[in-house]
Amino acid sequence: MNAKDFIATQIAAIQRGDLTAVRAGLTERHRDKVTAELLAKAQLELQSITLDELVGSTVDVDDGVKVMMKNERTLTTLVPSGDVWLADTLWFK
């Protein structure tokens, strides 16, 4: 799965309100930070931004892939965990 597909999967989970799926896409240190309230806020925020704005480019880094937004700000860093990627930040706050 590439970075854009990963973020698209997470967006879909957020839009469905699937707290378990959203948490599963995060590194362990961030999972407990995702609450139903944060998910509801993210659902609202994602109504005004597109996937192409969120994922403009990627940069390989030592520990994974840095996902850059179209405006060149860092969205998150994806780190490998077995055969899946995990986001190492709460990119949807």
Coordinates of C-alpha atoms in Angstrom, one line a residue:
M1 CA 0.0 0.0 0.0
N2 CA 1.4 3.4 -0.9
A3 CA 1.1 6.5 1.3
K4 CA -1.9 8.0 -0.6
D5 CA -3.8 4.7 -0.3
F6 CA -3.0 4.5 3.4
I7 CA -4.3 8.0 4.0
A8 CA -7.4 7.3 1.9
T9 CA -8.1 4.2 4.0
Q10 CA -7.8 6.2 7.2
I11 CA -10.0 9.0 5.8
A12 CA -12.7 6.4 5.0
A13 CA -12.4 5.0 8.6
I14 CA -12.8 8.5 10.0
Q15 CA -15.8 9.2 7.8
R16 CA -17.4 6.0 9.0
G17 CA -16.7 6.9 12.6
D18 CA -14.7 3.6 13.0
L19 CA -12.6 4.3 16.0
T20 CA -11.1 0.8 16.0
A21 CA -9.9 1.1 12.4
V22 CA -8.5 4.6 12.9
R23 CA -6.6 3.5 16.0
A24 CA -5.3 0.4 14.2
G25 CA -3.6 2.7 11.6
L26 CA -1.6 4.6 14.3
T27 CA 1.6 3.7 16.2
E28 CA 0.9 2.4 19.6
R29 CA 1.9 5.6 21.4
H30 CA -0.9 7.5 19.7
R31 CA -3.8 5.0 19.7
D32 CA -5.2 5.9 23.1
K33 CA -5.2 9.6 22.1
V34 CA -8.0 9.0 19.6
T35 CA -11.3 9.5 21.2
A36 CA -14.9 9.6 19.8
E37 CA -14.8 13.4 20.3
L38 CA -11.6 13.8 18.3
L39 CA -13.0 11.5 15.6
A40 CA -16.1 13.7 15.3
K41 CA -13.9 16.8 15.0
A42 CA -11.8 15.1 12.3
Q43 CA -15.0 14.2 10.4
L44 CA -15.9 17.8 10.2
E45 CA -12.4 18.9 9.2
L46 CA -12.2 16.3 6.4
Q47 CA -15.3 17.8 4.8
S48 CA -13.3 20.8 3.7
I49 CA -10.1 19.2 2.4
T50 CA -9.3 16.7 -0.4
L51 CA -7.0 13.7 -0.4
D52 CA -4.9 15.4 -3.0
E53 CA -4.4 18.4 -0.7
L54 CA -3.5 16.0 2.2
V55 CA -1.0 13.9 0.2
G56 CA 1.1 16.1 -2.2
S57 CA 4.3 14.1 -2.1
T58 CA 6.3 11.6 -0.1
V59 CA 9.9 11.6 1.0
D60 CA 11.8 8.4 2.1
V61 CA 13.3 8.8 5.5
D62 CA 15.4 6.3 7.6
D63 CA 12.4 5.0 9.5
G64 CA 9.7 5.2 6.9
V65 CA 8.0 7.6 4.6
K66 CA 7.3 11.3 5.3
V67 CA 4.0 12.3 3.8
M68 CA 4.0 15.9 2.7
M69 CA 0.8 17.9 2.1
K70 CA 0.3 19.8 -1.1
N71 CA 1.2 23.0 0.7
E72 CA 4.6 21.3 1.5
R73 CA 3.9 20.9 5.3
T74 CA 4.5 17.5 6.8
L75 CA 1.2 15.6 7.3
T76 CA 2.7 12.5 9.1
T77 CA 5.5 9.9 8.9
L78 CA 4.4 6.4 8.1
V79 CA 6.5 3.7 9.7
P80 CA 6.5 0.0 8.7
S81 CA 5.0 -2.5 11.1
G82 CA 5.2 -6.0 9.7
D83 CA 3.4 -5.8 6.3
V84 CA 1.4 -2.6 7.0
W85 CA 2.1 1.1 7.5
L86 CA 1.3 3.0 10.7
A87 CA 1.0 6.8 11.1
D88 CA 3.4 8.1 13.7
T89 CA 1.4 11.3 14.4
L90 CA -2.3 12.3 14.8
W91 CA -2.4 13.9 11.4
F92 CA -6.1 14.5 11.6
K93 CA -6.3 16.7 14.7

